[in-house]
XYZ file of C-alpha atoms in Angstrom:
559
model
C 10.601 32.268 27.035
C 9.266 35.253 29.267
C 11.596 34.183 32.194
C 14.316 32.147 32.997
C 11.594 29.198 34.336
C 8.362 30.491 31.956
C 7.654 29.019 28.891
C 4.433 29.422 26.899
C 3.648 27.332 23.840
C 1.425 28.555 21.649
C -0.492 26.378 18.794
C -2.386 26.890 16.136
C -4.464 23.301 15.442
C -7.435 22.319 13.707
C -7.140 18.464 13.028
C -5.664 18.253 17.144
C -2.052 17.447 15.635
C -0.487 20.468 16.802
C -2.380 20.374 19.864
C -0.969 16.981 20.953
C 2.695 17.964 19.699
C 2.371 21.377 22.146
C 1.192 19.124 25.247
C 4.061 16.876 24.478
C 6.444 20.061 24.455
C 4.422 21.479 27.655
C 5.366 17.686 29.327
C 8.805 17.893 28.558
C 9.276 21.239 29.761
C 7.614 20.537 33.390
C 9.769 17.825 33.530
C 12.763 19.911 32.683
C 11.201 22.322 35.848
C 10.108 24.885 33.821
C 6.700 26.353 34.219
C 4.489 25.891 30.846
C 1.789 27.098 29.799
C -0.005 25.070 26.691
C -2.339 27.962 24.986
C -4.128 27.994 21.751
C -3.590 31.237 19.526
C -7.181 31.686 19.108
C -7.097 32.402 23.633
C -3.777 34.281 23.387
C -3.975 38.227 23.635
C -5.314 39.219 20.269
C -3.692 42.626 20.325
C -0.283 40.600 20.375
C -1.469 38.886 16.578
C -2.316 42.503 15.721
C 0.210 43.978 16.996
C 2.692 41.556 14.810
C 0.662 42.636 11.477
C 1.288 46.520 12.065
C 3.820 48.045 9.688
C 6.123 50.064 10.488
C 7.265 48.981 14.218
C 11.082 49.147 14.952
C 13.088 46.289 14.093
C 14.463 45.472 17.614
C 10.818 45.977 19.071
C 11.080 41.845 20.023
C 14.842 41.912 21.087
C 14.351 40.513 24.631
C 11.863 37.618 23.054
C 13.299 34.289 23.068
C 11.728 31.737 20.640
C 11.704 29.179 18.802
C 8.985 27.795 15.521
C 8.136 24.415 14.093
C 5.006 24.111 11.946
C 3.819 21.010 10.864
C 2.464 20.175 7.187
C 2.523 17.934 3.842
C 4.908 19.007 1.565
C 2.503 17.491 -1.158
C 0.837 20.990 -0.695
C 1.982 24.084 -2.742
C 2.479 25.846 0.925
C 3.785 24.077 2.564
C 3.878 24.279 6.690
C 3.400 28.681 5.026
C 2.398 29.981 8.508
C 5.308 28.873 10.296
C 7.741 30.615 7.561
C 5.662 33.694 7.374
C 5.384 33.959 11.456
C 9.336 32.789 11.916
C 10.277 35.391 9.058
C 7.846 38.292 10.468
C 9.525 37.747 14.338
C 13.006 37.898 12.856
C 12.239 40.916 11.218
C 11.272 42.222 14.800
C 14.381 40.934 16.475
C 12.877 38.249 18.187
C 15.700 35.866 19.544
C 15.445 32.776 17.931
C 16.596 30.449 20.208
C 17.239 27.459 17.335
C 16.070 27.489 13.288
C 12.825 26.670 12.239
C 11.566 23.027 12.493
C 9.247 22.041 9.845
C 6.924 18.114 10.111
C 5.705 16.445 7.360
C 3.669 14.126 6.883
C 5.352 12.909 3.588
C 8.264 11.822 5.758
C 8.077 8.306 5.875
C 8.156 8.162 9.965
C 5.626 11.381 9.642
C 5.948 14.643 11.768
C 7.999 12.618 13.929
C 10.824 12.309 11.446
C 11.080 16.071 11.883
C 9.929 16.880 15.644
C 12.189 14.174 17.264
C 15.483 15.800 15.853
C 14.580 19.253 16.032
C 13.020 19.055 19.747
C 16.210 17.332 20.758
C 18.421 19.895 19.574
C 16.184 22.889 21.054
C 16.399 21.149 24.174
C 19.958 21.066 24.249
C 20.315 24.828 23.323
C 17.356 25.653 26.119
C 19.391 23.346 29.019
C 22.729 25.137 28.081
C 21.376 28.608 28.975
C 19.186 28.322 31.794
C 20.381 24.578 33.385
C 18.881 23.527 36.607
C 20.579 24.273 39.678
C 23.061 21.758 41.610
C 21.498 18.693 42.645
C 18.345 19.236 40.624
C 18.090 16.723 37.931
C 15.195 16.470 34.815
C 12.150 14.425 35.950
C 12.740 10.925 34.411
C 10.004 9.981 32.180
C 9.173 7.020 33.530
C 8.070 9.451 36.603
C 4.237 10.681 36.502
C 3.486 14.339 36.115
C 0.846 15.845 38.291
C -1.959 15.751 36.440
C -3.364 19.305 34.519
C -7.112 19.162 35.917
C -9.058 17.820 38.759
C -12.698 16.139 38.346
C -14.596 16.697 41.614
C -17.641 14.876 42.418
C -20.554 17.398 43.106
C -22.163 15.764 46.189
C -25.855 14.737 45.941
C -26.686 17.323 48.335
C -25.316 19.897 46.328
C -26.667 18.327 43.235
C -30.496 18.588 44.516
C -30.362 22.131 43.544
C -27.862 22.070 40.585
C -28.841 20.401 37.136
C -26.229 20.223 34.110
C -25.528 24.186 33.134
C -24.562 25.132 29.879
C -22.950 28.426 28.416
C -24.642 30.593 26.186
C -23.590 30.871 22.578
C -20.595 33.254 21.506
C -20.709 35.479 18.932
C -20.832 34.204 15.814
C -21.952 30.574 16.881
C -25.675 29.121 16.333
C -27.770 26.496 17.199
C -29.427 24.528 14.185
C -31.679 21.961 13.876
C -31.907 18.939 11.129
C -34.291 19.968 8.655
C -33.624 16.457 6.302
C -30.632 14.256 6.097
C -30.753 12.110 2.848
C -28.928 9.322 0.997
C -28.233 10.611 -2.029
C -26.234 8.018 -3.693
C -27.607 4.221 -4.642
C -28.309 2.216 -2.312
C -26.121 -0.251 -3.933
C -23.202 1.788 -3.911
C -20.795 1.561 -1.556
C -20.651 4.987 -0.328
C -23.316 6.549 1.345
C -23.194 10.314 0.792
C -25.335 12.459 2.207
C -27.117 15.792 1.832
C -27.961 17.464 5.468
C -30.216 20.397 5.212
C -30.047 22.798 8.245
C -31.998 25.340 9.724
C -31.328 28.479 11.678
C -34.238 29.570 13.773
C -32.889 33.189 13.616
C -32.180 35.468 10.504
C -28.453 36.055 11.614
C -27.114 33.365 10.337
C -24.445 34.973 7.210
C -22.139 33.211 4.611
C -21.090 33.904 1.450
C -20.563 30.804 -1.207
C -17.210 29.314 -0.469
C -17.554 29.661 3.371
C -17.094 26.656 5.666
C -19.528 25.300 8.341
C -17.466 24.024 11.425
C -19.232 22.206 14.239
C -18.058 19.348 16.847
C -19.640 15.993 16.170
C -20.329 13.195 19.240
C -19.746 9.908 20.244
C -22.783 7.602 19.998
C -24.698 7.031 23.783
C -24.631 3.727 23.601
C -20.758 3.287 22.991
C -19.999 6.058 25.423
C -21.943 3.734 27.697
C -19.797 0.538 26.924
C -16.254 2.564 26.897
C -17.491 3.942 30.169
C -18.489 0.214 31.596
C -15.037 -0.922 30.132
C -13.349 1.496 32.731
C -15.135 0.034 35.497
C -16.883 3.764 35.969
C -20.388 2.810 35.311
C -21.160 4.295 38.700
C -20.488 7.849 37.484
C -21.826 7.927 34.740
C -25.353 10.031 36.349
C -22.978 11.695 38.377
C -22.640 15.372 38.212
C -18.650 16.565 37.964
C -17.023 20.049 37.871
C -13.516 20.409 36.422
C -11.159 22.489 38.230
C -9.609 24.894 37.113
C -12.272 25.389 34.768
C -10.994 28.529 33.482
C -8.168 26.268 31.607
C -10.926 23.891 29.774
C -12.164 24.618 26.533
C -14.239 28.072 26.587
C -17.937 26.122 25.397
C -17.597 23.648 27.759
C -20.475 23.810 31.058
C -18.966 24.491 34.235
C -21.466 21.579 35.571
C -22.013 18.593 33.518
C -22.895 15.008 33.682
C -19.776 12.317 34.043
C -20.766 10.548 31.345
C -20.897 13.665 28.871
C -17.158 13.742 29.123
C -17.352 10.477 26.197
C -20.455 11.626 24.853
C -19.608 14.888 23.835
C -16.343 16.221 24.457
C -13.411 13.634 25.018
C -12.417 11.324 21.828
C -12.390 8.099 22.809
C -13.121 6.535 19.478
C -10.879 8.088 17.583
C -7.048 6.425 16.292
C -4.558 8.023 19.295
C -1.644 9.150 18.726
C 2.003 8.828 20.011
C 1.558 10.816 23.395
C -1.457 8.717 24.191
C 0.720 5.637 24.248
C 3.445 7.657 26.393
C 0.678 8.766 29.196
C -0.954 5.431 28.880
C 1.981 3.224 30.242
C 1.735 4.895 33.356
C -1.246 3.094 34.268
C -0.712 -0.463 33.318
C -0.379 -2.838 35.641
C 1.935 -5.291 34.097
C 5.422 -4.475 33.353
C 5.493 -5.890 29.836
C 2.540 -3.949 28.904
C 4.326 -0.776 30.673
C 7.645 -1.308 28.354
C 5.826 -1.935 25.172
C 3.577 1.159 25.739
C 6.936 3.233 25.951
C 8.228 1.599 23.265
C 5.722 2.737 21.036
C 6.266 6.721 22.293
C 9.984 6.405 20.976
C 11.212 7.376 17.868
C 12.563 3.540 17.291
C 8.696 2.288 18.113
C 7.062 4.578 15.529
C 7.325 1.640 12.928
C 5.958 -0.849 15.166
C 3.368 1.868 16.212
C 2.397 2.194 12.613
C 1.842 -1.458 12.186
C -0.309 -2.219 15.787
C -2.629 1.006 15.932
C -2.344 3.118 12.241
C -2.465 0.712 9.658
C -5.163 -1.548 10.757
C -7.171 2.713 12.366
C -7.154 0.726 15.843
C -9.136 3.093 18.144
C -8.520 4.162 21.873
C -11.214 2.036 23.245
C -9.534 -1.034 21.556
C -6.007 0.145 22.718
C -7.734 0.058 26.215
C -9.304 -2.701 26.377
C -5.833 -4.227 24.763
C -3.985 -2.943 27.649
C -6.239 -4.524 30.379
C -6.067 -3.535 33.378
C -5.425 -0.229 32.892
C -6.239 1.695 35.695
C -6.774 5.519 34.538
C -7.725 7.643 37.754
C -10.427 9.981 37.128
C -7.569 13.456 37.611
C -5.710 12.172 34.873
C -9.265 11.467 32.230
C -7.854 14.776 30.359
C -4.634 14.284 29.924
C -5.131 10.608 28.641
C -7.980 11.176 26.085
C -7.683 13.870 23.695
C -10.880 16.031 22.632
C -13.472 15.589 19.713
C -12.346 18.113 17.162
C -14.317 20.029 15.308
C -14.548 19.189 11.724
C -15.461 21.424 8.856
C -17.543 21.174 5.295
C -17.432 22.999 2.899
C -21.306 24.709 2.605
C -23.092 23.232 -0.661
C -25.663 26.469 -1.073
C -26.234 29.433 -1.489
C -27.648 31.526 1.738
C -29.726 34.352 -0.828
C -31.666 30.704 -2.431
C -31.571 29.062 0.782
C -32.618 31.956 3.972
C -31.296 30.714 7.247
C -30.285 27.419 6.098
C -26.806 25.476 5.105
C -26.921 22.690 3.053
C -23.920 19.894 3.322
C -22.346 17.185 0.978
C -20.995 14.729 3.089
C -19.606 11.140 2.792
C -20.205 8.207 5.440
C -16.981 6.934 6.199
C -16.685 3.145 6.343
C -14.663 0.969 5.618
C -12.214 -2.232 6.011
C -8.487 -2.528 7.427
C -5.598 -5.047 7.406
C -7.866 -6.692 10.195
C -10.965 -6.678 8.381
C -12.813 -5.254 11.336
C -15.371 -2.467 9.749
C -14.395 1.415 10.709
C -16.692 4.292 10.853
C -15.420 8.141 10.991
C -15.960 9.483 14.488
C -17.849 12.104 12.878
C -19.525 11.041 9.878
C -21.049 7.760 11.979
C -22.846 10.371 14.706
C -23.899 12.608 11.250
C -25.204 9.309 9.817
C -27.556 9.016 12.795
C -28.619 12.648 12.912
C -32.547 13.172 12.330
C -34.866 16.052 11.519
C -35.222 18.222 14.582
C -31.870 16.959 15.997
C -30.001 19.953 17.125
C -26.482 20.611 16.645
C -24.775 23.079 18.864
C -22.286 25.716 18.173
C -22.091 25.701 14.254
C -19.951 28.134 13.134
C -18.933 29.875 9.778
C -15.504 30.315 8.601
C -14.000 31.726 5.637
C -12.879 29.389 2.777
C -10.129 29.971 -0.004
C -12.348 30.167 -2.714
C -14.309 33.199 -3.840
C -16.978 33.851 -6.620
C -15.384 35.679 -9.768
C -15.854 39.854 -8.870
C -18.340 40.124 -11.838
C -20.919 37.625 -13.027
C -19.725 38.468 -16.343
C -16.762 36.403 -16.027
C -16.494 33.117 -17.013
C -16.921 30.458 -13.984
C -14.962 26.982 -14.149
C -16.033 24.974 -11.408
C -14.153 21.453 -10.909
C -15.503 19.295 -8.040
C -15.190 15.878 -8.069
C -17.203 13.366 -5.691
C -17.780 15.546 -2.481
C -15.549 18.270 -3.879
C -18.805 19.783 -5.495
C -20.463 21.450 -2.589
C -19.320 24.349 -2.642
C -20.053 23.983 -6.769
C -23.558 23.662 -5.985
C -22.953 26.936 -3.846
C -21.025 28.921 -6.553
C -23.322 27.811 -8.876
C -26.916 29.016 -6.974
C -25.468 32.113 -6.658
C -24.469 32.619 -10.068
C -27.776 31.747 -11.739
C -29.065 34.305 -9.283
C -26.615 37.164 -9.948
C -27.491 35.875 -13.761
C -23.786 34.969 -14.793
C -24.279 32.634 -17.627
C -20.631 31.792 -18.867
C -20.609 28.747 -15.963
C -19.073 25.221 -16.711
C -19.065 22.340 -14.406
C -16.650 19.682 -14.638
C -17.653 16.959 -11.914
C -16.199 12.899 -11.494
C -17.751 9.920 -9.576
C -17.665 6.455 -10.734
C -21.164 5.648 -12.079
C -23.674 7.796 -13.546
C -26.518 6.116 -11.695
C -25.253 6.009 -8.478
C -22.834 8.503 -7.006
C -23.803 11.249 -9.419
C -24.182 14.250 -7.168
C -27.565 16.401 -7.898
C -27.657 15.250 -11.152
C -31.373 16.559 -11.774
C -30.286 20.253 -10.549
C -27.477 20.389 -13.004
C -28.994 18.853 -16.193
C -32.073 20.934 -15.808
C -29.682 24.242 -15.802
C -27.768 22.969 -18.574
C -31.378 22.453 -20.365
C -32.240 26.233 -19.327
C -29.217 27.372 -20.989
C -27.246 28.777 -18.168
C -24.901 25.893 -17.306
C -22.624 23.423 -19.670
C -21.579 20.313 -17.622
C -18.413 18.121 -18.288
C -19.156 14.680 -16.613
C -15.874 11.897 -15.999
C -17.133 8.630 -14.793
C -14.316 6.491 -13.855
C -15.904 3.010 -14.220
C -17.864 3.250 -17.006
C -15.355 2.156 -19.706
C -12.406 -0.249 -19.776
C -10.013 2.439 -19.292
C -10.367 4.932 -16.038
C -11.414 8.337 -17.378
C -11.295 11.434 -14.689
C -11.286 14.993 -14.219
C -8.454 15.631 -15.411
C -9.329 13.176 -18.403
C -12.053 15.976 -19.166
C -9.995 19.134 -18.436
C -7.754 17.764 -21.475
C -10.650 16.719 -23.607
C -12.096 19.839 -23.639
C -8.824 21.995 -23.728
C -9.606 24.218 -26.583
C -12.990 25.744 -24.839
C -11.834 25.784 -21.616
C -8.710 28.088 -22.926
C -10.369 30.258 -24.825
C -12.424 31.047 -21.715
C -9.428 30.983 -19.993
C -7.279 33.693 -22.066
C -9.818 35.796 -23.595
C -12.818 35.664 -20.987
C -10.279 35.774 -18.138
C -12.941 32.671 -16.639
C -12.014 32.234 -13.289
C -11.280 27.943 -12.105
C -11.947 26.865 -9.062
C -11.085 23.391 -7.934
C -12.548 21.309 -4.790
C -11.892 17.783 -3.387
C -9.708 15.374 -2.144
C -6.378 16.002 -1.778
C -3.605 13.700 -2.944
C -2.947 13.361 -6.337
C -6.107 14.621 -7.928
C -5.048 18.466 -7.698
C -1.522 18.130 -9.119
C -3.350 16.307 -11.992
C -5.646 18.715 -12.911
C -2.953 21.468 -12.065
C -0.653 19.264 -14.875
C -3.948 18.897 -17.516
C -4.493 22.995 -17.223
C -0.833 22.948 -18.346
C -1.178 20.342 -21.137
C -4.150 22.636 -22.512
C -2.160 25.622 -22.122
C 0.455 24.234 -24.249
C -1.880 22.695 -26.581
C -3.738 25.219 -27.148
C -1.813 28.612 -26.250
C 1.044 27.454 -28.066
C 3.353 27.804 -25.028
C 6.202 26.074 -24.237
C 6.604 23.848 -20.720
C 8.414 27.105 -18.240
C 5.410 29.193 -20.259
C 2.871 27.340 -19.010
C 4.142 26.626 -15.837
C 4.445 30.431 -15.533
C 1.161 31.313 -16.256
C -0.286 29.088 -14.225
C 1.702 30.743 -11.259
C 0.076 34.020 -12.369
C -3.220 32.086 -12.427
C -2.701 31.252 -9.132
C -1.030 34.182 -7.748
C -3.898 36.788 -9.016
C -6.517 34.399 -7.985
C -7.567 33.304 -10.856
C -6.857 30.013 -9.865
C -8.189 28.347 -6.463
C -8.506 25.493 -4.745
C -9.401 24.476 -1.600
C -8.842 20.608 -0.989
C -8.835 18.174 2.017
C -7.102 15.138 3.458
């Protein structure tokens, strides 16, 4: 709260989640007449972030702050929702007000974040209304009342246009352009999955990353079914149309001041994707038929969430089906941003080594496709346009962020790499590097189902395990009557792995899918530890907290 009628919400999002939880709060807050503003922490005053890490300040520095945190998470993670406790704690500690406790979502709840953000936003509404209430004969905007919408689209007229063509921004620092050097199927092509392994290539020499590091880039809708959502909505006539968005300084910072209509489903606005609540809630404002309207609202309620599940979840129903579900839905073209939500960007873990690879990144990525409840076939958003890419494509605005693994300090210590399926890109990464810095004390324990068809670079490792500088642990899960995994192997091999464990001090690193994969291989490491180390169940649990808490342990898994 900065005033009595100010409110800025602040998120932190990189899956959108948070994002569409802080334009719900901004929503309810207008129509409690207050004025929000809906800001990402990466555009909020960076001295502010700084400011809250300095030591030292007074401990009433915050006193006139009001606030309030919820963070959202899976509580199937070690840290779970970690920011929000650590950012709640550290504004206590500077005498922030907090106007109610923290909120925490999880995903493990069985009605999701929503089982947590309902109750909680209720409650903080209450507290909120009771101090500042609206004045006499001034009532909260009803939600079946429409908002004025955030942006405006204008039309650039075609006598303006003559001299304006689509304008783009320039990079900013630390972004780059790169171009597809090859994009191959590396799994059988009678297997089910398609992985694949994208190659690339900076055209200039300041492109940096260490192994571990993350490439992060937004993917794009397909052309073609841009073109049909597009001739869905009746809009057809737009789509060569060139469009401004006012006020542009609240859009996201990479997007052109002028672009074409139709790049709005092309390459910023995710159309494709499964919506959310709040796209149900804005979307029964446009329906023309009153049962349509109702059920539509129903579904944004905390009593519709099951129902919600069941109609657009379960069976990954995407936005364009929801539309065309809800014909006629008549979306006017001021309200395009506040329907749709963006593309996200999505990030991969970087399969190579930068020093053997100059100015390229190499990828492990899996096509996803599959079958629901209604046997329709569903592509990923992202990994469908990635599927399409070609050498000499171009992807925009790749960036490099830091992951939560790290190379032991000395390529004298012992390296334990476990990655199964996907999970062993950024393997392949330690793993370059560590032939190169000549660490030869490196075991890699990698899972798939088959060894002759979804065996990851197979040919790379068995030739450095026939050099002598690599020992690889292989788990095939369908190979055998009885399932045999990572974790399978970890145990089977206990008495090596912990004596490079306790007397080489061998650093483990673990990568892949989340779920219950890493609490399996975290329970294995315990079995051996016991097994082997001779210590009891609270011994081993305790040093593999140490493990963990020294870094000897990491893991960096995904959803």
């Amino acid at each position: 709260m900065q005033s009595n009628r100010d409110l800025l919400i602040l998120f932190g999002s990189e899956t959108g989640c948070a994002e569409d939880v802080a334009e719900r709060i901004g929503r309810q807050a207008r129509r409690r007449r207050f004025r929000a503003r809906v800001l990402a922490m990466d555009n909020y005053d960076k001295k502010f972030w700084r400011f809250l890490l300095r030591k030292n300040l007074p401990h009433d520095i915050l006193s006139n702050l009001e606030c309030a945190v919820f963070g959202l998470g899976d509580s199937s993670y070690a840290k779970f929702n970690y920011p929000a406790k650590k950012l709640y704690k550290r504004l206590q500690q500077l005498g922030a007000k907090m106007i109610y406790i923290r909120g925490d979502g999880d995903d493990q709840h069985y009605l999701g974040l929503d089982g947590g953000l309902d109750p909680w936003l209720s409650a903080i509404w209450e507290r909120i209304m009771e101090k500042y209430p609206l004045p006499d004969g001034v009532g909260v905007i009803p939600e079946e009342v429409l908002l004025e919408p955030t942006f405006r689209i204008e039309m650039i007229s075609e006598q303006e246009s003559v001299n304006m063509g689509v304008q783009s921004k320039p990079l900013a620092d630390g972004e780059f352009s790169m171009h597809v050097k090859s994009n191959d199927r590396i799994t059988a092509q009678d297997h089910f999955q398609d992985v694949r392994h994208l190659v690339l290539k900076c055209d200039t020499q300041d492109l940096k990353y260490d192994p571990g590091d993350i490439a992060v880039f937004t993917p794009q809708n397909l052309p073609e079914e841009a073109d049909a959502f597009i001739e869905m909505m009746g809009w057809t006539h737009f789509g060569d149309k060139l469009i401004r968005i006012c006020p542009n300084s609240e859009v996201p910072a990479h997007w052109p001041p002028v672009m074409q209509f139709r790049d709005l489903f092309i390459k910023y606005l995710d159309v494709f994707g499964v919506p959310r609540r709040s796209f149900f809630e804005m979307l029964a404002h446009f329906t023309k038929d009153d049962n349509q309207t109702e059920r539509l609202r129903y579904f944004a309620t905390p009593e519709g969430q099951d129902d919600m599940y069941k109609y657009c979840q379960r069976p990954r129903r995407t936005l364009a089906e929801v539309m065309f579900d809800f014909k006629p839905a008549e979306i006017p073209l001021n309200y395009i941003l506040d329907v749709f939500p963006l593309i996200r960007p999505r990030s991969f873990s970087i399969a190579s080594s930068l020093q053997a690879h100059p100015a390229e990144i190499d990828l492990c990525i899996a096509i996803v496709k599959y079958k629901t409840k209604i046997r329709k076939v569903r592509r990923g958003v992202c990994t469908k346009w990635i599927a399409t890419l070609k050498p000499g494509d171009v992807i925009e605005r790749v960036r490099i962020t830091k992951g939560t693994m790290r190379l032991p300090p000395s390529p004298d210590i012992p390296l334990i790499a476990i990655g199964p399926g996907t999970g062993v890109a950024p393997m392949r990464a330690f793993m370059e590097q560590r032939i190169l810095d000549g660490g030869k004390e490196n075991v890699l324990i990698f899972g798939c189902r088959y060894r002759d068809k979804d065996y990851h670079y197979k040919a790379e490792w068995e030739k450095l395990e026939a050099q002598g500088r690599l020992k690889i642990l292989t788990a095939f899960s369908r190979e055998q009557d009885q399932k045999f995994y990572v974790q399978d192997c970890v145990r089977q091999n206990g008495k090596m792995l912990w004596n490079l464990i306790e007397n080489k001090q061998a650093k483990v690193v673990l990568s892949g899918s989340s779920g219950k994969m890493p609490e399996q291989v975290a329970f294995a490491l315990k079995q051996v530890f016991m097994a082997h180390g001779n210590l009891n169940a609270e011994e081993a649990e305790n040093y593999f907290g140490r493990m963990n808490k020294t870094g000897q342990y990491q893991e960096e898994c995904w959803s």
